[in-house]
Amino acid sequence: EADIYQTPRYLVIGTGKKITLECSQTMGHDKMYWYQQDPGMELHLIHYSYGVNSTEKGDLSSESTVSRIRTEHFPLTLESARPSHTSQYLCASSEAGTGELFFGEGSRLTVL
Amino acid sequence: KNQVEQSPQSLIILEGKNCTLQCNYTVSPFSNLRWYKQDTGRGPVSLTIMTFSENTKSNGRYTATLDADTKQSSLHITASQLSDSASYICVVSDRGSTLGRLYFGRGTQLTVWP
């Protein structure tokens, strides 16, 4: 079992609300990632971090923001949610040597 | 264009039967290829990771093969179980950056019936 945790697992909110998806890992990994996944589609990288105070945007344009103040914590924030943000958000971290990815259980967001 | 294509898109088999899932890629340069299993509503879990020099790797009833010349990989599942019902995702990593960019396939949705 990977030691990476996401909360909440499910969230239903109204348009315009601010939300933060939490992600924490206890493996001491420097690299962390946020992916967006829609049904039947491939994962798309939206944010990544090499370490504390390092954040970069991924391939898929996203209106979300991330922060990396502590190694173990990589939260994702949407300032004003819209129905187009409805999706599954997966957090991951990777080992330095093998590069193997460990995923959290995901946060399924529904914006009404 | 770097791409990862998986086939079939979906597959239904009976419990106890074997099956093979395919992954073709055009990613270059190539670093490694991974297979993940993703249960419905859960995050993907790693099954195997293979580098250029490896052409077969097993993990229990799962056996992955890699032909780097033809840029093809397969995942063979032996004696399928109901718990094998999941999406199987092929992921290819390049060497184009320190991050080792990952290219994801859309997955093959496997359903095992009793």
Tab-separated table of C-alpha atoms in Angstrom:
chain	number	residue	atom	x	y	z
A	1	GLU	CA	0.000	0.000	0.000
A	2	ALA	CA	1.313	3.434	-0.958
A	3	ASP	CA	1.421	6.044	1.774
A	4	ILE	CA	-0.220	8.855	-0.135
A	5	TYR	CA	-3.553	10.251	0.909
A	6	GLN	CA	-6.120	12.489	-0.701
A	7	THR	CA	-9.069	14.268	0.840
A	8	PRO	CA	-11.877	14.629	0.207
A	9	ARG	CA	-12.601	11.494	-1.818
A	10	TYR	CA	-15.829	12.985	-3.105
A	11	LEU	CA	-16.975	16.596	-3.254
A	12	VAL	CA	-20.111	18.184	-4.710
A	13	ILE	CA	-20.166	21.972	-4.706
A	14	GLY	CA	-21.875	24.873	-6.392
A	15	THR	CA	-20.434	27.131	-9.062
A	16	GLY	CA	-18.211	29.903	-7.784
A	17	LYS	CA	-17.083	28.160	-4.608
A	18	LYS	CA	-13.450	27.952	-3.606
A	19	ILE	CA	-12.161	24.448	-2.960
A	20	THR	CA	-8.903	22.874	-1.888
A	21	LEU	CA	-8.016	19.260	-2.567
A	22	GLU	CA	-5.529	17.921	-0.061
A	23	CYS	CA	-2.693	15.518	-0.812
A	24	SER	CA	-0.140	14.189	1.647
A	25	GLN	CA	2.557	11.537	1.380
A	26	THR	CA	4.717	10.027	4.094
A	27	MET	CA	7.355	8.476	1.832
A	28	GLY	CA	9.637	11.512	1.774
A	29	HIS	CA	9.364	11.842	-2.010
A	30	ASP	CA	10.553	15.139	-3.468
A	31	LYS	CA	8.529	14.892	-6.682
A	32	MET	CA	4.761	15.225	-6.546
A	33	TYR	CA	2.110	15.575	-9.229
A	34	TRP	CA	-1.531	16.380	-9.856
A	35	TYR	CA	-3.332	14.630	-12.691
A	36	GLN	CA	-6.832	15.123	-14.056
A	37	GLN	CA	-8.706	12.101	-15.361
A	38	ASP	CA	-12.046	11.972	-17.152
A	39	PRO	CA	-13.885	8.686	-17.840
A	40	GLY	CA	-12.286	6.655	-20.615
A	41	MET	CA	-9.561	9.223	-21.127
A	42	GLU	CA	-5.866	9.304	-20.339
A	43	LEU	CA	-4.453	11.067	-17.308
A	44	HIS	CA	-3.395	14.633	-17.938
A	45	LEU	CA	-0.679	16.325	-15.901
A	46	ILE	CA	-1.874	19.670	-14.524
A	47	HIS	CA	0.794	20.502	-11.909
A	48	TYR	CA	4.041	19.099	-10.593
A	49	SER	CA	6.674	19.912	-8.005
A	50	TYR	CA	10.344	18.967	-7.682
A	51	GLY	CA	10.437	19.858	-4.001
A	52	VAL	CA	9.631	22.494	-1.421
A	53	ASN	CA	8.838	25.895	-2.956
A	54	SER	CA	8.995	24.412	-6.474
A	55	THR	CA	5.812	24.215	-8.556
A	56	GLU	CA	5.253	24.033	-12.301
A	57	LYS	CA	2.252	23.859	-14.595
A	58	GLY	CA	1.767	20.650	-16.505
A	59	ASP	CA	0.589	19.875	-20.008
A	60	LEU	CA	-3.097	20.505	-19.491
A	61	SER	CA	-4.118	24.091	-18.928
A	62	SER	CA	-5.792	24.383	-15.576
A	63	GLU	CA	-7.268	27.236	-13.605
A	64	SER	CA	-6.145	25.583	-10.407
A	65	THR	CA	-3.098	26.521	-8.342
A	66	VAL	CA	-0.829	24.464	-6.102
A	67	SER	CA	1.631	25.084	-3.305
A	68	ARG	CA	4.505	23.091	-1.799
A	69	ILE	CA	5.429	24.516	1.571
A	70	ARG	CA	6.275	21.134	3.079
A	71	THR	CA	7.712	18.062	1.397
A	72	GLU	CA	4.811	15.882	2.387
A	73	HIS	CA	1.974	18.227	1.440
A	74	PHE	CA	0.843	19.312	-2.048
A	75	PRO	CA	-2.622	20.883	-2.012
A	76	LEU	CA	-4.524	21.973	-5.119
A	77	THR	CA	-6.869	24.978	-5.013
A	78	LEU	CA	-9.645	26.173	-7.298
A	79	GLU	CA	-10.548	29.772	-6.488
A	80	SER	CA	-13.891	29.700	-8.294
A	81	ALA	CA	-15.197	26.318	-9.332
A	82	ARG	CA	-17.136	25.863	-12.560
A	83	PRO	CA	-19.001	22.862	-14.026
A	84	SER	CA	-16.098	22.376	-16.469
A	85	HIS	CA	-13.914	21.524	-13.456
A	86	THR	CA	-15.956	18.393	-12.804
A	87	SER	CA	-13.475	15.551	-12.979
A	88	GLN	CA	-11.355	13.110	-11.004
A	89	TYR	CA	-8.150	14.579	-9.602
A	90	LEU	CA	-5.293	12.202	-8.817
A	91	CYS	CA	-2.271	13.113	-6.718
A	92	ALA	CA	0.965	11.150	-7.072
A	93	SER	CA	4.536	11.132	-5.849
A	94	SER	CA	7.573	9.374	-7.282
A	95	GLU	CA	10.663	7.630	-6.012
A	96	ALA	CA	13.948	9.327	-6.820
A	97	GLY	CA	15.673	6.190	-8.103
A	98	THR	CA	13.130	4.221	-10.099
A	99	GLY	CA	10.779	7.090	-10.838
A	100	GLU	CA	7.927	4.786	-9.910
A	101	LEU	CA	4.693	6.657	-9.357
A	102	PHE	CA	2.535	6.129	-6.321
A	103	PHE	CA	-1.013	7.441	-6.634
A	104	GLY	CA	-3.546	8.515	-4.093
A	105	GLU	CA	-7.114	7.236	-4.232
A	106	GLY	CA	-8.308	10.325	-6.065
A	107	SER	CA	-10.736	13.146	-5.389
A	108	ARG	CA	-13.879	13.136	-7.483
A	109	LEU	CA	-15.139	16.697	-7.866
A	110	THR	CA	-18.608	17.584	-9.138
A	111	VAL	CA	-19.460	21.232	-9.692
A	112	LEU	CA	-23.138	21.992	-10.132
B	1	LYS	CA	3.889	13.161	-32.028
B	2	ASN	CA	4.495	11.077	-28.910
B	3	GLN	CA	1.531	8.813	-28.327
B	4	VAL	CA	0.512	5.685	-26.487
B	5	GLU	CA	-2.265	3.588	-27.993
B	6	GLN	CA	-3.911	0.709	-26.188
B	7	SER	CA	-6.113	-2.055	-27.496
B	8	PRO	CA	-8.674	-3.293	-27.095
B	9	GLN	CA	-10.559	-0.423	-25.512
B	10	SER	CA	-12.593	-2.929	-23.509
B	11	LEU	CA	-12.571	-6.668	-23.004
B	12	ILE	CA	-14.860	-9.179	-21.308
B	13	ILE	CA	-13.579	-12.614	-20.353
B	14	LEU	CA	-14.727	-15.478	-18.164
B	15	GLU	CA	-13.093	-16.198	-14.864
B	16	GLY	CA	-10.140	-18.533	-15.216
B	17	LYS	CA	-9.370	-17.559	-18.804
B	18	ASN	CA	-6.215	-15.832	-19.986
B	19	CYS	CA	-6.070	-12.554	-21.852
B	20	THR	CA	-3.554	-10.225	-23.461
B	21	LEU	CA	-3.697	-6.450	-23.603
B	22	GLN	CA	-1.730	-4.457	-26.148
B	23	CYS	CA	0.163	-1.178	-26.008
B	24	ASN	CA	1.814	0.533	-28.984
B	25	TYR	CA	3.799	3.703	-28.555
B	26	THR	CA	5.613	6.287	-30.628
B	27	VAL	CA	7.428	7.943	-27.721
B	28	SER	CA	11.024	8.822	-28.461
B	29	PRO	CA	13.494	8.791	-26.894
B	30	PHE	CA	12.401	5.890	-24.737
B	31	SER	CA	13.241	5.400	-21.066
B	32	ASN	CA	10.793	2.899	-19.637
B	33	LEU	CA	7.318	1.447	-19.968
B	34	ARG	CA	4.963	0.826	-17.095
B	35	TRP	CA	1.687	-0.979	-16.660
B	36	TYR	CA	-0.767	0.177	-14.019
B	37	LYS	CA	-3.994	-1.344	-12.739
B	38	GLN	CA	-6.763	1.052	-11.801
B	39	ASP	CA	-9.807	-0.242	-9.968
B	40	THR	CA	-13.001	1.751	-10.426
B	41	GLY	CA	-12.931	4.873	-8.277
B	42	ARG	CA	-9.369	4.254	-7.086
B	43	GLY	CA	-5.905	5.476	-8.006
B	44	PRO	CA	-3.660	3.468	-10.380
B	45	VAL	CA	-1.335	0.887	-8.845
B	46	SER	CA	1.932	-0.137	-10.488
B	47	LEU	CA	2.169	-3.668	-11.901
B	48	THR	CA	5.468	-3.627	-13.792
B	49	ILE	CA	8.109	-1.240	-15.057
B	50	MET	CA	10.467	-2.216	-17.873
B	51	THR	CA	13.504	-0.471	-19.281
B	52	PHE	CA	14.912	-0.686	-22.791
B	53	SER	CA	16.986	-3.781	-22.039
B	54	GLU	CA	14.167	-5.815	-20.496
B	55	ASN	CA	11.764	-7.752	-22.692
B	56	THR	CA	9.786	-9.678	-20.077
B	57	LYS	CA	8.791	-9.000	-16.507
B	58	SER	CA	6.336	-10.867	-14.315
B	59	ASN	CA	4.350	-9.910	-11.256
B	60	GLY	CA	2.347	-12.909	-10.089
B	61	ARG	CA	-0.242	-13.717	-12.747
B	62	TYR	CA	0.714	-10.620	-14.738
B	63	THR	CA	3.446	-10.856	-17.364
B	64	ALA	CA	4.504	-7.853	-19.393
B	65	THR	CA	6.565	-8.007	-22.558
B	66	LEU	CA	8.386	-5.259	-24.372
B	67	ASP	CA	9.686	-5.084	-27.928
B	68	ALA	CA	11.586	-1.813	-28.103
B	69	ASP	CA	12.313	-2.286	-31.800
B	70	THR	CA	8.661	-2.392	-32.817
B	71	LYS	CA	7.622	-0.166	-29.886
B	72	GLN	CA	5.061	-2.621	-28.652
B	73	SER	CA	4.233	-4.017	-25.242
B	74	SER	CA	1.704	-6.530	-24.019
B	75	LEU	CA	0.296	-7.433	-20.643
B	76	HIS	CA	-0.734	-11.060	-20.269
B	77	ILE	CA	-3.038	-12.058	-17.442
B	78	THR	CA	-3.121	-15.743	-16.570
B	79	ALA	CA	-6.033	-17.561	-14.935
B	80	SER	CA	-8.095	-14.407	-14.528
B	81	GLN	CA	-9.963	-13.676	-11.323
B	82	LEU	CA	-12.962	-11.460	-10.621
B	83	SER	CA	-10.618	-9.035	-8.871
B	84	ASP	CA	-8.765	-8.499	-12.137
B	85	SER	CA	-11.721	-6.425	-13.353
B	86	ALA	CA	-10.178	-2.972	-13.739
B	87	SER	CA	-8.670	-0.547	-16.214
B	88	TYR	CA	-5.104	-1.360	-17.265
B	89	ILE	CA	-3.050	1.647	-18.239
B	90	CYS	CA	0.156	1.678	-20.254
B	91	VAL	CA	2.555	4.541	-19.502
B	92	VAL	CA	5.742	5.380	-21.400
B	93	SER	CA	8.491	7.637	-20.112
B	94	ASP	CA	10.925	9.544	-22.301
B	95	ARG	CA	14.374	10.807	-21.486
B	96	GLY	CA	13.724	14.268	-22.825
B	97	SER	CA	13.848	16.026	-19.488
B	98	THR	CA	14.982	15.555	-15.921
B	99	LEU	CA	11.358	14.938	-15.104
B	100	GLY	CA	11.188	12.012	-17.538
B	101	ARG	CA	7.891	13.017	-19.061
B	102	LEU	CA	5.160	10.396	-18.940
B	103	TYR	CA	2.765	9.559	-21.746
B	104	PHE	CA	-0.422	7.779	-20.726
B	105	GLY	CA	-2.632	5.486	-22.746
B	106	ARG	CA	-6.392	5.600	-22.295
B	107	GLY	CA	-6.435	2.159	-20.770
B	108	THR	CA	-8.137	-1.139	-21.500
B	109	GLN	CA	-11.228	-1.791	-19.409
B	110	LEU	CA	-11.198	-5.468	-18.454
B	111	THR	CA	-14.278	-7.161	-17.049
B	112	VAL	CA	-14.048	-10.684	-15.687
B	113	TRP	CA	-17.338	-12.561	-15.424
B	114	PRO	CA	-17.954	-15.538	-13.157
